[in-house]
């Protein structure tokens, strides 16, 4: 994972949800509850995309990965002063926003499991779950599949590589695989120059 990817992720969410007009005018820092609310609201406004096959259907928010585009939108909406630098925004707001960024990125969609699956010893019965990315600071390091009713969750780390071309928005795809002679599925994550693959979900 490069520092550039980390800055893109942080600047994106900071610009979308954190820097309010009051802050741009020298006003007080928003409260933690306000920061969390704004980040959630802005993620909800993003367009959705779907990755599907015969075993899974993942619907997720297309989080943009280019901070310049996000900054332009935020400036046009009056959320940030003209000419603000993404790196400066990260340095200024990240210590306060980090836990809310991590939480928000962990809940950016849903996944429908159409047939029973398993990751290693963990079972994933058919049903609908919360889908999200696991973050370490501002870096995606895995995927999260959680049961909203019970709180149980499956965390699958990413094997990260470098994409041939940058992804302008978050990309989630499903790749067929096999394990032990059985059909399996890999969740592929594209985010700027990051090309990550989550471990195999094995059909039962």
XYZ file of C-alpha atoms in Angstrom:
204
model
C 0.000 0.000 0.000
C 1.466 3.344 -1.006
C 1.271 6.595 0.898
C -0.561 8.044 -2.113
C -3.419 5.549 -1.700
C -3.624 6.315 2.014
C -3.851 10.051 1.357
C -6.495 9.531 -1.320
C -8.694 7.540 1.061
C -8.361 10.040 3.879
C -8.727 13.175 1.744
C -11.794 11.724 0.055
C -13.760 11.150 3.232
C -12.462 14.249 4.977
C -13.472 16.468 2.074
C -16.846 14.762 1.683
C -17.957 14.771 5.260
C -15.827 16.716 7.688
C -14.870 20.259 6.696
C -18.020 22.318 7.152
C -18.485 25.977 6.166
C -18.003 27.040 9.777
C -14.553 25.443 9.835
C -13.609 27.015 6.508
C -14.516 30.391 8.000
C -12.370 29.816 11.085
C -15.182 28.480 13.253
C -14.927 25.697 15.842
C -14.113 22.090 14.997
C -17.299 20.013 14.562
C -18.151 17.689 17.443
C -17.324 13.959 17.107
C -21.028 13.179 16.654
C -21.271 15.787 13.883
C -18.167 14.442 12.137
C -19.581 10.916 12.183
C -22.986 12.086 10.956
C -21.519 14.063 8.040
C -19.264 11.247 6.868
C -22.218 8.819 6.946
C -24.460 11.240 5.056
C -21.931 11.861 2.309
C -21.231 8.158 1.813
C -24.968 7.516 1.551
C -25.161 10.103 -1.265
C -22.550 8.320 -3.376
C -23.738 6.146 -6.308
C -23.846 2.390 -5.795
C -22.538 -0.486 -7.895
C -23.108 -4.237 -7.742
C -20.858 -7.273 -8.142
C -22.751 -10.537 -8.599
C -22.365 -14.184 -9.480
C -24.384 -17.312 -8.706
C -23.284 -17.362 -5.045
C -22.902 -13.702 -4.018
C -24.378 -10.269 -4.701
C -22.409 -7.331 -3.281
C -23.877 -3.829 -3.472
C -21.445 -1.099 -2.424
C -20.853 2.663 -2.530
C -18.453 3.905 -5.197
C -16.103 5.870 -2.955
C -13.984 8.140 -5.206
C -10.215 7.736 -4.970
C -9.066 11.019 -6.555
C -8.861 13.703 -3.854
C -8.618 16.474 -6.470
C -12.098 15.653 -7.771
C -13.474 15.406 -4.240
C -11.870 18.714 -3.273
C -13.377 20.377 -6.354
C -16.838 19.139 -5.356
C -16.394 20.252 -1.764
C -15.206 23.723 -2.810
C -18.143 24.076 -5.222
C -20.517 23.189 -2.386
C -18.901 25.759 -0.089
C -17.545 23.133 2.299
C -13.859 24.008 1.831
C -11.968 27.221 1.045
C -10.604 27.541 -2.523
C -7.136 26.140 -3.096
C -7.045 23.831 -0.079
C -4.412 21.087 -0.380
C -5.468 17.424 0.227
C -2.301 16.685 2.213
C -2.979 19.648 4.497
C -6.578 18.534 4.989
C -5.369 15.081 6.032
C -2.842 16.470 8.504
C -5.351 18.880 10.008
C -8.372 16.632 10.422
C -7.161 13.032 10.365
C -6.390 12.634 14.109
C -10.006 13.507 14.914
C -11.646 11.784 11.933
C -9.711 8.490 11.801
C -12.060 6.353 13.965
C -15.104 7.622 12.063
C -13.470 6.961 8.688
C -12.668 3.405 9.775
C -16.220 2.849 11.023
C -17.857 4.360 7.932
C -15.738 2.328 5.501
C -16.740 -0.822 7.386
C -20.375 -0.259 6.390
C -20.442 0.780 2.736
C -22.854 -1.788 1.354
C -24.581 -5.130 1.635
C -23.785 -8.656 0.532
C -26.376 -11.322 -0.229
C -25.049 -14.848 0.237
C -27.122 -16.998 -2.109
C -25.674 -20.354 -1.046
C -23.783 -21.385 2.112
C -20.102 -20.414 2.103
C -17.152 -20.651 4.465
C -13.858 -18.903 4.993
C -11.459 -21.333 6.637
C -13.387 -22.598 9.699
C -15.941 -19.770 9.711
C -19.342 -20.536 8.213
C -21.356 -17.989 6.237
C -24.981 -19.154 5.923
C -27.224 -17.904 3.129
C -28.702 -14.490 3.962
C -28.041 -10.747 3.756
C -25.130 -9.087 5.555
C -23.367 -5.740 5.927
C -20.385 -5.330 3.592
C -17.420 -3.050 4.149
C -13.678 -2.512 4.042
C -11.348 -3.038 6.980
C -9.046 -0.079 7.475
C -5.732 0.349 9.235
C -5.620 4.080 9.761
C -6.666 5.132 6.253
C -5.441 2.039 4.408
C -7.773 -0.785 3.207
C -6.386 -4.071 4.541
C -9.364 -6.427 4.263
C -13.095 -6.898 3.800
C -15.786 -7.173 6.453
C -18.996 -9.214 6.242
C -21.182 -8.664 9.320
C -24.553 -9.852 10.622
C -26.440 -6.692 11.617
C -28.736 -8.663 13.947
C -26.190 -10.607 15.969
C -23.058 -8.496 15.556
C -21.097 -11.540 14.354
C -18.632 -10.720 11.587
C -16.224 -12.319 9.169
C -12.943 -10.469 8.529
C -10.891 -11.478 5.509
C -7.470 -9.846 4.921
C -6.427 -8.547 1.517
C -3.433 -9.820 -0.412
C -2.439 -6.493 -1.926
C -0.801 -5.791 -5.256
C -0.479 -2.900 -7.695
C -3.099 -2.180 -10.344
C -1.981 -1.662 -13.933
C -4.248 1.396 -14.153
C -5.586 3.513 -11.273
C -9.188 2.978 -10.207
C -11.000 6.361 -10.004
C -13.627 4.913 -7.646
C -13.749 1.866 -5.427
C -14.177 -1.295 -7.500
C -15.443 -4.615 -6.114
C -15.443 -7.705 -8.314
C -15.952 -11.435 -7.796
C -13.519 -13.917 -9.294
C -14.188 -17.671 -9.540
C -11.701 -20.006 -7.902
C -11.392 -23.526 -6.481
C -10.133 -24.983 -3.216
C -9.861 -28.663 -2.369
C -11.774 -29.533 -5.523
C -14.742 -27.339 -4.516
C -15.970 -24.110 -6.133
C -14.789 -20.963 -4.342
C -14.964 -17.203 -4.781
C -12.478 -14.358 -4.294
C -13.507 -10.758 -3.635
C -11.251 -8.382 -5.589
C -10.843 -4.771 -4.446
C -9.555 -1.981 -6.694
C -8.774 1.393 -5.100
C -6.542 3.831 -6.972
C -3.318 1.808 -7.511
C -4.303 -0.869 -5.008
C -5.345 -4.262 -6.397
C -6.311 -6.488 -3.468
C -7.736 -9.977 -3.202
C -9.547 -11.375 -0.200
C -9.149 -15.042 0.722
C -11.340 -17.698 -0.855
C -14.969 -18.157 0.172
C -15.567 -21.872 -0.270
C -18.953 -23.273 -1.295
C -20.339 -25.821 1.150
